[in-house]
Coordinates of N, CA and C in Angstrom, one line a residue:
M1 N 0.9 -1.3 0.1 CA 0.0 0.0 0.0 C 1.0 1.3 -0.1
G2 N 0.6 2.3 -0.9 CA 1.4 3.3 -1.0 C 0.9 4.4 0.1
L3 N 1.8 5.3 0.3 CA 1.3 6.3 1.2 C 1.6 7.8 0.6
R4 N 0.7 8.8 0.2 CA 1.0 10.0 0.0 C 0.4 11.0 0.7
Q5 N -0.5 10.6 1.6 CA -1.3 11.6 2.3 C -1.1 11.4 3.9
A6 N -0.8 10.2 4.2 CA -0.8 10.0 5.7 C 0.6 10.6 6.3
R7 N 0.4 11.0 7.5 CA 1.6 11.8 8.1 C 1.6 11.3 9.5
S8 N 0.7 10.5 10.2 CA 0.9 10.1 11.5 C 1.4 8.5 11.7
V9 N 1.6 8.1 12.8 CA 2.6 6.7 12.7 C 1.4 5.8 13.0
D10 N 0.2 6.2 13.3 CA -0.8 4.9 13.3 C -1.2 4.4 12.0
I11 N -0.8 4.9 11.0 CA -1.1 4.5 9.5 C -0.4 3.1 9.3
G12 N 0.6 2.9 10.0 CA 1.2 1.5 10.0 C 0.4 0.5 10.7
Q13 N -0.4 0.8 11.9 CA -1.3 -0.2 12.6 C -2.4 -0.2 11.7
M14 N -3.0 0.8 10.9 CA -4.1 0.5 9.9 C -3.7 -0.3 8.8
V15 N -2.7 -0.2 8.2 CA -2.1 -1.0 7.1 C -2.1 -2.4 7.4
A16 N -1.6 -2.7 8.6 CA -1.6 -4.2 9.3 C -2.8 -4.7 9.3
A17 N -3.8 -3.8 9.9 CA -5.0 -4.4 10.2 C -6.0 -4.7 8.9
C18 N -5.5 -3.8 7.7 CA -5.9 -4.3 6.5 C -5.6 -5.5 5.8
G19 N -4.6 -6.0 6.2 CA -4.0 -7.3 5.8 C -2.6 -7.0 4.8
F20 N -2.2 -5.8 4.8 CA -1.1 -5.4 3.7 C 0.2 -6.2 4.4
E21 N 1.1 -6.4 3.5 CA 2.5 -7.0 4.2 C 3.3 -5.8 4.4
S22 N 3.1 -5.0 3.4 CA 4.3 -3.8 3.4 C 3.5 -2.4 3.1
L23 N 4.2 -1.3 3.4 CA 3.7 0.1 2.9 C 5.0 0.4 2.4
Y24 N 4.7 1.7 1.4 CA 5.8 2.6 1.2 C 5.5 3.9 1.0
V25 N 6.4 4.7 1.7 CA 6.2 6.1 1.6 C 6.6 6.7 0.4
D26 N 5.6 7.3 -0.2 CA 5.8 8.1 -1.7 C 6.4 9.5 -1.7
M27 N 7.7 9.4 -1.6 CA 8.3 10.9 -1.3 C 8.5 11.6 -2.8
E28 N 8.4 10.7 -4.0 CA 8.6 10.9 -5.2 C 7.2 12.0 -5.7
H29 N 6.0 11.6 -5.0 CA 4.9 12.1 -5.4 C 4.2 12.9 -4.4
S30 N 4.8 13.3 -3.1 CA 4.1 13.9 -2.3 C 5.1 14.7 -1.3
P31 N 4.6 15.8 -0.8 CA 5.6 16.8 0.1 C 6.2 16.2 1.3
I32 N 5.7 15.1 1.6 CA 6.1 14.3 3.0 C 7.5 14.5 3.3
G33 N 8.0 14.8 4.4 CA 9.5 15.1 4.7 C 10.2 13.9 5.4
L34 N 11.3 14.0 5.8 CA 12.1 12.7 6.0 C 11.8 12.6 7.5
E35 N 11.3 13.4 8.5 CA 11.0 13.0 9.8 C 10.0 12.4 9.9
A36 N 8.6 12.8 9.1 CA 7.6 12.0 9.1 C 7.8 10.6 8.5
T37 N 8.6 10.5 7.6 CA 8.8 9.1 6.9 C 9.5 8.3 7.8
S38 N 10.7 8.7 8.7 CA 11.1 8.0 9.6 C 10.4 7.4 10.6
A39 N 9.5 8.4 10.9 CA 8.5 8.1 12.2 C 7.4 7.0 11.5
I40 N 7.1 7.3 10.5 CA 6.1 5.9 9.7 C 6.8 4.7 9.7
C41 N 8.1 4.7 9.2 CA 8.8 3.6 8.9 C 9.0 2.7 10.3
T42 N 9.6 3.3 11.2 CA 9.9 3.0 12.5 C 8.5 2.2 13.4
A43 N 7.5 3.0 13.2 CA 6.1 2.4 13.7 C 5.5 1.2 12.8
A44 N 5.7 1.4 11.7 CA 5.3 0.2 10.7 C 5.9 -1.2 11.1
A45 N 7.2 -1.0 11.2 CA 8.1 -2.3 11.5 C 7.6 -3.0 12.9
A46 N 7.2 -2.0 13.8 CA 6.7 -2.7 15.4 C 5.3 -3.4 14.9
F47 N 4.7 -3.0 14.1 CA 3.5 -3.7 13.9 C 3.5 -4.7 12.8
G48 N 4.8 -5.2 12.4 CA 4.8 -6.5 11.5 C 4.6 -5.8 9.9
V49 N 4.7 -4.8 9.9 CA 4.6 -4.3 8.3 C 5.9 -3.8 7.9
T50 N 6.3 -4.4 6.6 CA 7.7 -4.0 6.1 C 7.6 -2.6 5.5
P51 N 8.5 -1.7 6.1 CA 8.3 -0.3 5.6 C 9.4 0.1 4.5
L52 N 8.8 0.4 3.4 CA 9.7 0.8 2.1 C 9.5 2.3 2.0
V53 N 10.3 2.8 1.3 CA 10.2 4.3 0.8 C 10.6 4.6 -0.5
R54 N 9.7 5.3 -1.4 CA 10.1 5.6 -2.6 C 10.8 7.1 -2.8
P55 N 12.2 7.2 -2.7 CA 12.6 8.5 -2.7 C 12.5 9.4 -3.9
P56 N 12.8 10.9 -4.0 CA 12.4 11.7 -5.0 C 13.2 11.5 -6.0
G57 N 14.4 10.7 -6.0 CA 15.4 10.7 -7.2 C 16.4 9.6 -6.6
H58 N 17.3 9.6 -7.4 CA 18.6 8.8 -7.2 C 19.6 9.1 -6.3
G59 N 19.4 10.2 -5.6 CA 20.6 10.8 -4.9 C 21.0 10.0 -3.6
A60 N 22.4 9.8 -3.4 CA 22.9 9.0 -2.3 C 22.4 9.6 -1.1
E61 N 22.3 11.0 -1.1 CA 22.0 11.7 0.1 C 20.7 11.3 0.6
W62 N 19.9 11.1 -0.2 CA 18.2 10.6 0.2 C 18.5 9.4 0.6
I63 N 18.9 8.3 -0.2 CA 19.0 7.0 0.0 C 19.5 6.6 1.4
G64 N 20.6 7.1 1.6 CA 21.3 6.9 3.1 C 20.4 7.2 4.1
R65 N 19.8 8.5 3.8 CA 19.2 9.1 5.0 C 17.9 8.5 5.4
I66 N 17.2 8.1 4.2 CA 16.0 7.2 4.3 C 16.2 6.1 5.1
L67 N 17.3 5.2 4.8 CA 17.4 3.9 5.3 C 18.0 4.0 6.7
D68 N 18.7 5.0 7.2 CA 19.2 5.3 8.3 C 17.9 5.7 9.3
G69 N 17.0 6.2 8.7 CA 15.8 6.4 9.5 C 14.7 5.6 9.6
G70 N 14.9 4.3 9.3 CA 14.1 3.0 9.5 C 13.6 2.2 8.5
A71 N 13.6 3.0 7.2 CA 13.3 2.5 6.1 C 13.8 0.9 5.8
Q72 N 13.1 -0.3 5.5 CA 13.9 -1.5 5.3 C 14.1 -1.7 4.0
G73 N 13.8 -0.8 3.0 CA 14.0 -1.0 1.5 C 13.6 0.4 1.0
I74 N 14.1 0.5 -0.3 CA 14.1 1.7 -1.4 C 13.4 1.2 -2.5
I75 N 12.5 1.9 -2.9 CA 11.8 1.8 -4.4 C 12.3 2.9 -5.2
V76 N 13.3 2.8 -6.2 CA 14.1 4.0 -6.7 C 13.4 4.1 -8.0
P77 N 12.9 5.3 -8.4 CA 12.0 5.5 -9.6 C 13.0 5.7 -10.9
H78 N 12.5 5.5 -11.8 CA 13.0 5.8 -13.3 C 14.6 5.3 -13.3
V79 N 14.6 3.9 -13.3 CA 15.9 3.4 -13.4 C 16.1 2.9 -14.9
D80 N 17.0 3.3 -15.8 CA 17.0 3.1 -17.1 C 18.0 2.4 -17.4
T81 N 19.0 2.2 -16.6 CA 20.5 1.7 -17.1 C 21.0 0.8 -16.2
A82 N 22.0 -0.1 -16.2 CA 22.8 -1.0 -15.1 C 23.7 0.1 -14.4
A83 N 24.3 1.2 -14.9 CA 25.1 2.0 -14.5 C 24.4 2.6 -13.1
Q84 N 22.9 3.0 -13.5 CA 22.2 3.9 -12.5 C 21.9 2.8 -11.5
A85 N 21.7 1.6 -11.8 CA 21.4 0.4 -10.7 C 22.5 0.2 -10.0
R86 N 23.8 0.3 -10.7 CA 25.1 0.1 -9.6 C 25.1 1.2 -8.6
A87 N 25.1 2.5 -9.0 CA 25.0 3.4 -8.3 C 24.2 3.7 -7.0
I88 N 22.8 3.2 -7.5 CA 21.8 2.8 -6.4 C 22.4 1.9 -5.3
V89 N 22.8 0.6 -5.7 CA 23.3 -0.1 -4.9 C 24.5 0.3 -3.9
Q90 N 25.2 1.3 -4.5 CA 26.6 1.7 -3.9 C 26.0 2.5 -2.9
A91 N 24.9 3.3 -2.9 CA 24.4 4.1 -1.8 C 23.5 3.3 -0.8
A92 N 23.1 2.4 -1.1 CA 22.0 1.6 -0.3 C 22.9 0.4 0.3
R93 N 24.1 0.0 0.3 CA 24.6 -1.1 0.9 C 26.0 -0.7 1.2
F94 N 26.4 -1.2 2.6 CA 27.5 -1.0 3.0 C 28.9 -1.9 2.5
P95 N 30.0 -1.5 2.6 CA 31.1 -2.4 2.0 C 31.0 -3.7 2.5
P96 N 31.3 -4.9 1.7 CA 32.1 -4.6 0.4 C 31.1 -4.4 -0.9
V97 N 30.0 -4.5 -0.6 CA 28.9 -4.6 -1.7 C 28.8 -3.2 -2.1
G98 N 28.7 -2.2 -1.3 CA 28.7 -0.8 -1.7 C 29.2 0.0 -1.0
H99 N 28.9 1.4 -0.9 CA 29.8 2.5 0.0 C 28.8 3.3 0.7
R100 N 27.7 2.7 1.3 CA 26.9 3.4 2.0 C 27.7 4.0 3.3
S101 N 27.4 5.1 3.9 CA 28.1 5.8 5.2 C 27.6 5.0 6.2
V102 N 28.7 4.8 7.1 CA 28.0 3.6 8.4 C 27.8 4.8 9.5
M103 N 26.4 4.5 10.1 CA 26.0 5.2 11.1 C 26.0 4.5 12.6
G104 N 25.9 3.1 12.4 CA 26.0 2.5 13.8 C 24.8 2.1 14.3
P105 N 24.4 1.9 15.6 CA 23.1 1.2 15.9 C 22.0 2.4 15.6
G106 N 20.8 1.8 15.1 CA 19.9 2.8 14.7 C 18.6 1.9 14.6
P107 N 17.4 2.6 14.1 CA 16.1 1.8 14.0 C 16.3 0.5 13.2
G108 N 17.1 0.5 12.3 CA 17.3 -0.8 11.5 C 17.7 -2.1 12.4
T109 N 18.3 -1.9 13.5 CA 18.6 -3.0 14.4 C 18.1 -2.9 15.8
G110 N 17.0 -1.8 15.8 CA 16.5 -1.7 17.2 C 17.2 -1.0 18.1
Y111 N 18.6 -0.2 17.7 CA 19.3 0.5 18.5 C 20.2 -0.7 19.7
R112 N 20.1 -1.7 19.1 CA 20.7 -2.8 20.0 C 22.4 -2.6 19.9
A113 N 23.0 -2.9 21.1 CA 24.4 -2.9 21.0 C 25.0 -4.1 20.0
M114 N 25.6 -3.8 19.0 CA 26.2 -5.0 18.2 C 27.5 -4.6 17.5
P115 N 28.4 -5.4 17.3 CA 29.6 -5.0 16.5 C 29.4 -4.5 15.2
L116 N 30.2 -3.5 14.8 CA 30.0 -2.7 13.5 C 29.8 -3.7 12.4
R117 N 30.8 -4.7 12.4 CA 30.6 -5.8 11.3 C 29.2 -6.4 11.3
E118 N 28.8 -6.7 12.3 CA 27.5 -7.3 12.5 C 26.3 -6.6 12.0
I119 N 26.4 -5.4 12.5 CA 25.3 -4.2 11.9 C 25.5 -4.1 10.4
N120 N 26.6 -3.9 10.1 CA 26.5 -3.7 8.5 C 26.2 -4.9 7.8
A121 N 26.6 -6.1 8.3 CA 26.0 -7.3 7.9 C 24.6 -7.6 7.8
T122 N 24.1 -7.3 8.9 CA 22.6 -7.4 9.3 C 21.7 -6.4 8.3
L123 N 22.1 -5.2 8.2 CA 21.3 -4.1 7.4 C 21.5 -4.4 6.1
N124 N 22.7 -5.0 5.6 CA 22.8 -5.5 4.2 C 22.0 -6.4 3.8
A125 N 22.0 -7.3 4.6 CA 20.9 -8.5 4.4 C 19.5 -8.2 4.4
G126 N 19.1 -7.3 5.2 CA 17.8 -6.7 5.7 C 17.4 -5.6 4.7
T127 N 17.9 -5.3 3.8 CA 17.6 -3.9 3.1 C 17.1 -4.4 1.6
L128 N 16.0 -3.9 1.2 CA 15.5 -4.3 -0.2 C 15.8 -3.4 -1.2
V129 N 16.4 -3.5 -2.1 CA 16.8 -2.6 -3.0 C 15.8 -2.9 -4.4
V130 N 15.0 -1.9 -4.8 CA 14.0 -2.1 -5.8 C 14.2 -1.1 -6.9
C131 N 14.3 -1.6 -8.3 CA 14.7 -0.6 -9.4 C 13.3 -0.4 -10.1
M132 N 12.8 0.6 -10.2 CA 11.5 0.9 -10.9 C 12.0 0.8 -12.5
I133 N 11.2 0.2 -13.3 CA 11.4 0.1 -14.8 C 10.1 1.0 -15.1
E134 N 10.2 2.1 -16.0 CA 9.3 3.0 -16.4 C 9.4 3.9 -17.4
T135 N 10.5 3.4 -18.3 CA 10.6 3.8 -19.6 C 10.9 2.7 -20.7
P136 N 10.8 2.8 -21.9 CA 11.0 2.0 -23.0 C 12.6 1.6 -22.9
E137 N 13.3 2.6 -22.5 CA 15.0 2.3 -22.2 C 15.1 1.4 -21.0
G138 N 14.5 1.7 -20.0 CA 14.7 0.6 -18.9 C 14.1 -0.8 -19.1
V139 N 13.1 -0.9 -20.0 CA 12.7 -2.3 -20.6 C 13.7 -2.9 -21.3
A140 N 14.5 -2.1 -22.3 CA 15.4 -2.5 -23.1 C 16.6 -3.1 -22.3
N141 N 17.0 -2.5 -21.1 CA 18.0 -2.6 -20.4 C 17.7 -3.6 -19.2
A142 N 16.5 -4.0 -19.3 CA 16.0 -4.8 -18.0 C 17.1 -6.1 -17.6
D143 N 17.5 -6.7 -18.6 CA 18.4 -7.7 -18.3 C 19.7 -7.3 -17.7
A144 N 20.1 -6.3 -18.2 CA 21.4 -5.6 -17.5 C 21.1 -5.1 -16.0
I145 N 20.2 -4.7 -15.9 CA 19.7 -3.9 -14.8 C 19.6 -5.3 -13.7
A146 N 18.9 -6.1 -14.0 CA 18.5 -7.4 -13.3 C 19.8 -8.2 -12.9
A147 N 20.8 -8.1 -13.7 CA 22.0 -8.5 -13.4 C 23.1 -8.0 -12.3
V148 N 22.6 -6.9 -12.1 CA 23.6 -6.1 -11.0 C 23.5 -6.7 -9.8
P149 N 24.6 -7.0 -9.2 CA 24.5 -7.6 -7.7 C 24.2 -6.4 -6.7
G150 N 23.0 -6.9 -5.7 CA 22.6 -6.0 -4.8 C 21.3 -5.5 -5.3
V151 N 20.8 -5.6 -6.4 CA 19.5 -5.4 -6.9 C 18.7 -6.7 -6.5
D152 N 17.4 -6.3 -5.8 CA 16.6 -7.4 -5.3 C 15.4 -7.7 -6.2
L153 N 14.9 -6.6 -6.9 CA 13.6 -6.5 -7.4 C 13.5 -5.5 -8.5
L154 N 12.9 -5.8 -9.5 CA 12.5 -5.1 -10.7 C 11.1 -4.6 -10.6
L155 N 10.5 -3.4 -10.3 CA 9.2 -3.0 -10.3 C 8.8 -2.3 -11.6
I156 N 8.0 -2.8 -12.4 CA 7.2 -2.0 -13.4 C 6.2 -0.9 -13.0
G157 N 6.4 0.0 -13.3 CA 5.6 1.3 -13.2 C 4.7 1.3 -14.2
S158 N 3.6 0.9 -14.2 CA 2.7 0.7 -15.4 C 2.4 2.0 -15.9
N159 N 1.9 2.9 -15.3 CA 1.3 4.2 -15.7 C 2.4 5.0 -16.2
D160 N 3.4 5.2 -15.5 CA 4.8 5.9 -16.4 C 5.2 5.1 -17.5
L161 N 5.3 4.0 -17.5 CA 5.7 3.1 -18.6 C 4.7 3.3 -20.0
C162 N 3.5 3.0 -19.7 CA 2.4 3.3 -20.7 C 2.5 4.7 -21.2
T163 N 2.6 5.7 -20.3 CA 2.9 7.0 -20.7 C 3.8 7.3 -21.7
E164 N 5.1 6.9 -21.3 CA 6.2 7.0 -22.1 C 6.2 6.5 -23.4
M165 N 5.5 5.3 -23.5 CA 5.2 4.5 -24.8 C 4.3 5.1 -25.6
G166 N 3.5 6.2 -25.1 CA 2.7 7.0 -26.0 C 1.3 6.4 -26.0
I167 N 0.9 5.4 -24.9 CA -0.4 4.7 -24.8 C -0.7 4.9 -23.3
P168 N -1.0 6.2 -23.0 CA -1.3 6.3 -21.5 C -2.7 5.7 -21.0
G169 N -2.6 4.8 -19.9 CA -3.8 4.5 -19.5 C -4.3 3.1 -20.1
E170 N -3.5 2.8 -21.4 CA -3.9 1.4 -21.9 C -3.4 0.4 -21.6
L171 N -3.7 0.0 -20.1 CA -2.9 -1.2 -19.5 C -3.2 -2.6 -20.1
R172 N -4.1 -2.6 -21.1 CA -4.4 -4.0 -21.9 C -3.5 -3.8 -23.4
N173 N -2.8 -2.9 -23.6 CA -2.2 -2.6 -24.9 C -1.1 -3.7 -25.1
P174 N -1.1 -4.4 -26.2 CA -0.2 -5.5 -26.4 C 1.4 -5.0 -26.2
K175 N 1.6 -3.6 -26.6 CA 3.1 -3.3 -26.5 C 3.4 -3.2 -24.8
L176 N 2.3 -2.7 -24.2 CA 2.7 -3.1 -22.7 C 2.7 -4.3 -22.0
R177 N 2.0 -5.4 -22.8 CA 2.1 -6.7 -22.3 C 3.7 -7.1 -22.8
E178 N 4.0 -7.0 -23.8 CA 5.2 -7.2 -24.3 C 6.3 -6.6 -23.4
A179 N 6.1 -5.4 -23.0 CA 7.2 -4.9 -21.9 C 7.3 -5.9 -20.5
Y180 N 6.0 -6.2 -20.1 CA 5.9 -7.2 -19.0 C 6.5 -8.3 -19.1
V181 N 6.4 -9.0 -20.3 CA 7.1 -10.3 -20.6 C 8.6 -10.1 -20.5
T182 N 9.1 -8.9 -21.0 CA 10.5 -8.9 -21.2 C 11.1 -8.7 -19.8
V183 N 10.6 -7.6 -19.0 CA 11.0 -7.6 -17.6 C 11.0 -8.9 -16.9
A184 N 9.9 -9.6 -17.1 CA 9.7 -10.9 -16.4 C 10.7 -11.8 -16.7
A185 N 11.1 -11.9 -17.9 CA 12.1 -12.8 -18.3 C 13.4 -12.5 -17.8
A186 N 13.7 -11.0 -17.7 CA 15.2 -10.6 -17.0 C 15.0 -10.9 -15.7
C187 N 13.9 -11.0 -14.9 CA 13.9 -11.4 -13.6 C 14.1 -12.9 -13.3
R188 N 13.6 -13.7 -14.3 CA 13.8 -15.0 -14.1 C 15.2 -15.5 -14.6
A189 N 15.9 -14.9 -15.3 CA 17.2 -15.0 -15.7 C 18.2 -14.8 -14.6
H190 N 18.0 -13.8 -13.9 CA 18.9 -13.5 -12.7 C 18.3 -13.6 -11.4
D191 N 17.2 -14.4 -11.2 CA 16.9 -14.7 -9.9 C 16.4 -13.6 -9.1
K192 N 15.7 -12.5 -9.8 CA 15.3 -11.4 -9.2 C 13.7 -11.6 -9.0
V193 N 13.2 -10.7 -8.1 CA 11.9 -10.5 -7.9 C 11.0 -9.8 -8.9
L194 N 10.1 -10.1 -9.6 CA 9.4 -9.1 -10.4 C 8.2 -8.5 -9.8
G195 N 8.0 -7.3 -9.8 CA 6.9 -6.6 -9.1 C 6.2 -5.7 -10.2
V196 N 5.0 -5.4 -9.9 CA 4.1 -4.4 -10.8 C 3.4 -3.5 -10.0
G197 N 3.3 -2.2 -10.3 CA 2.4 -1.2 -9.8 C 1.5 -0.7 -10.9
G198 N 0.5 0.0 -10.5 CA -0.5 0.7 -11.4 C -1.6 -0.1 -11.8
I199 N -1.8 -1.2 -11.3 CA -2.8 -2.3 -12.0 C -3.9 -2.4 -11.0
R200 N -4.2 -1.4 -10.1 CA -5.3 -1.8 -8.9 C -6.5 -2.1 -9.7
G201 N -7.1 -3.0 -9.2 CA -8.7 -3.0 -9.5 C -9.1 -4.1 -10.5
D202 N -7.8 -4.5 -11.4 CA -7.9 -5.2 -12.2 C -7.7 -6.8 -12.0
A203 N -8.4 -7.6 -11.5 CA -8.1 -8.9 -10.8 C -7.4 -9.9 -11.9
E204 N -8.0 -9.7 -13.1 CA -7.8 -10.6 -14.3 C -6.2 -10.4 -14.8
L205 N -5.8 -8.9 -14.9 CA -4.5 -8.5 -15.3 C -3.6 -8.9 -14.1
Q206 N -4.0 -8.5 -12.8 CA -3.2 -9.1 -11.7 C -2.8 -10.5 -11.9
N207 N -3.7 -11.4 -11.8 CA -3.7 -12.9 -12.1 C -2.8 -13.3 -13.2
D208 N -2.8 -12.4 -14.3 CA -1.9 -12.8 -15.5 C -0.6 -12.4 -14.9
L209 N -0.5 -11.4 -14.3 CA 1.1 -11.0 -14.2 C 1.7 -11.9 -13.1
I210 N 0.6 -12.3 -12.2 CA 1.5 -13.3 -11.1 C 1.8 -14.5 -11.9
G211 N 1.1 -14.8 -12.9 CA 1.3 -16.2 -13.8 C 2.8 -16.0 -14.4
L212 N 3.2 -14.8 -14.7 CA 4.4 -14.2 -15.0 C 5.4 -14.4 -14.1
G213 N 5.2 -14.3 -13.0 CA 6.2 -14.5 -11.8 C 6.0 -13.3 -11.1
A214 N 5.2 -12.3 -11.3 CA 5.2 -11.1 -10.3 C 4.7 -11.6 -8.8
R215 N 5.5 -11.2 -7.7 CA 5.3 -11.5 -6.4 C 5.1 -10.0 -5.6
F216 N 5.4 -9.1 -6.3 CA 5.5 -7.8 -5.3 C 4.3 -6.8 -6.1
L217 N 3.2 -6.6 -5.6 CA 2.2 -6.0 -6.2 C 1.9 -4.7 -5.4
I218 N 1.9 -3.6 -5.9 CA 1.3 -2.3 -5.2 C -0.3 -2.5 -5.8
A219 N -0.9 -2.7 -4.3 CA -2.4 -2.7 -4.6 C -3.1 -1.3 -4.9
G220 N -2.6 -0.3 -4.2 CA -3.3 1.2 -4.4 C -2.7 2.1 -3.3
N221 N -3.2 3.2 -3.0 CA -2.4 4.2 -2.0 C -3.6 4.7 -1.2
D222 N -3.2 5.5 -0.1 CA -4.1 5.9 0.6 C -5.0 7.0 0.0
V223 N -4.5 7.7 -0.8 CA -5.5 8.8 -1.1 C -6.5 8.2 -2.1
G224 N -6.1 7.2 -2.9 CA -7.2 6.4 -3.7 C -8.2 5.6 -2.8
Y225 N -7.7 5.2 -1.8 CA -8.8 4.4 -1.0 C -9.6 5.5 -0.1
L226 N -9.1 6.5 0.3 CA -9.8 7.6 0.9 C -11.0 8.1 0.2
M227 N -10.6 8.3 -1.1 CA -11.3 9.1 -2.2 C -12.5 8.1 -2.4
A228 N -12.3 6.9 -2.7 CA -13.2 5.9 -3.1 C -14.3 5.5 -2.1
A229 N -13.7 5.4 -0.8 CA -14.8 5.2 0.2 C -15.5 6.6 0.6
A230 N -15.0 7.6 0.6 CA -15.6 8.8 0.8 C -16.7 9.0 -0.4
R231 N -16.4 8.7 -1.6 CA -17.4 9.2 -2.7 C -18.5 8.1 -2.3
A232 N -18.2 6.8 -2.0 CA -19.1 5.8 -2.3 C -20.2 6.3 -1.0
D233 N -19.8 6.8 0.1 CA -20.7 7.2 1.3 C -21.5 8.4 1.1
A234 N -20.9 9.3 0.2 CA -21.5 10.6 -0.2 C -22.6 10.2 -1.0
A235 N -22.5 9.4 -2.0 CA -23.3 9.1 -3.0 C -24.5 8.5 -2.4
A236 N -24.2 7.4 -1.2 CA -25.1 6.7 -0.7 C -26.2 7.5 0.0
L237 N -25.4 8.7 0.6 CA -26.1 9.6 1.4 C -27.1 10.5 0.7
H238 N -26.5 11.1 -0.6 CA -27.6 11.9 -1.3 C -28.5 11.1 -2.0
K239 N -28.6 9.9 -2.1 CA -29.8 9.0 -2.4 C -30.8 8.8 -1.6
L240 N -30.5 9.1 -0.4 CA -31.5 9.3 0.9 C -32.2 10.5 1.0
L241 N -31.7 11.5 0.4 CA -32.3 12.9 0.5 C -33.4 13.2 -0.3
P242 N -34.6 13.7 0.2 CA -35.8 13.9 -0.5 C -35.5 14.8 -1.7

């Protein structure tokens, strides 16, 4: 479940009560700041919900601070090349895998006193690195991106991708389907997880993509859920008026 509107820590408990395994704070498409993001992530983990964050860009200064603040993974938008994927891994993982700056005990280890070597290894193993494929260039380079050590998951951003392809909103277009197949094949070839976003409410399409191997699905976001429920109630109440 994506978060663009929520600012308080109880959203993690709500997400857990609704049955989601994970949430992600969408810093790319909202003005939410690092302090609120950290608070949401730290609380979500306590409720058994995996907290992820989509940073506004590729900058190491964003990635490091987001992970230091309690996120258990990053969903990096608009990854088009293997070089970009390697730079993301460098920012998200400690040596010898990357070059993330060491903070020591923090939310990711529950502030427990641990040897630095153990902290670094624990966080490297427990950090999810997701590269979003959102352009035809990203699709063409999907195999090379999936081959980058330290990348765990390729997430197809369906809406950005179909817009970039000149078919905005056409989620059943054969061109988009071909892109799904290409990225799925890259994930299989390199033992990476396939993810898909932007397909909320289409159970048939979701089932088809699960058949292709998708195991990470973005179901929707807080704004969409709030608007849908509020709109339904408002319509029902208006029908009761004389």
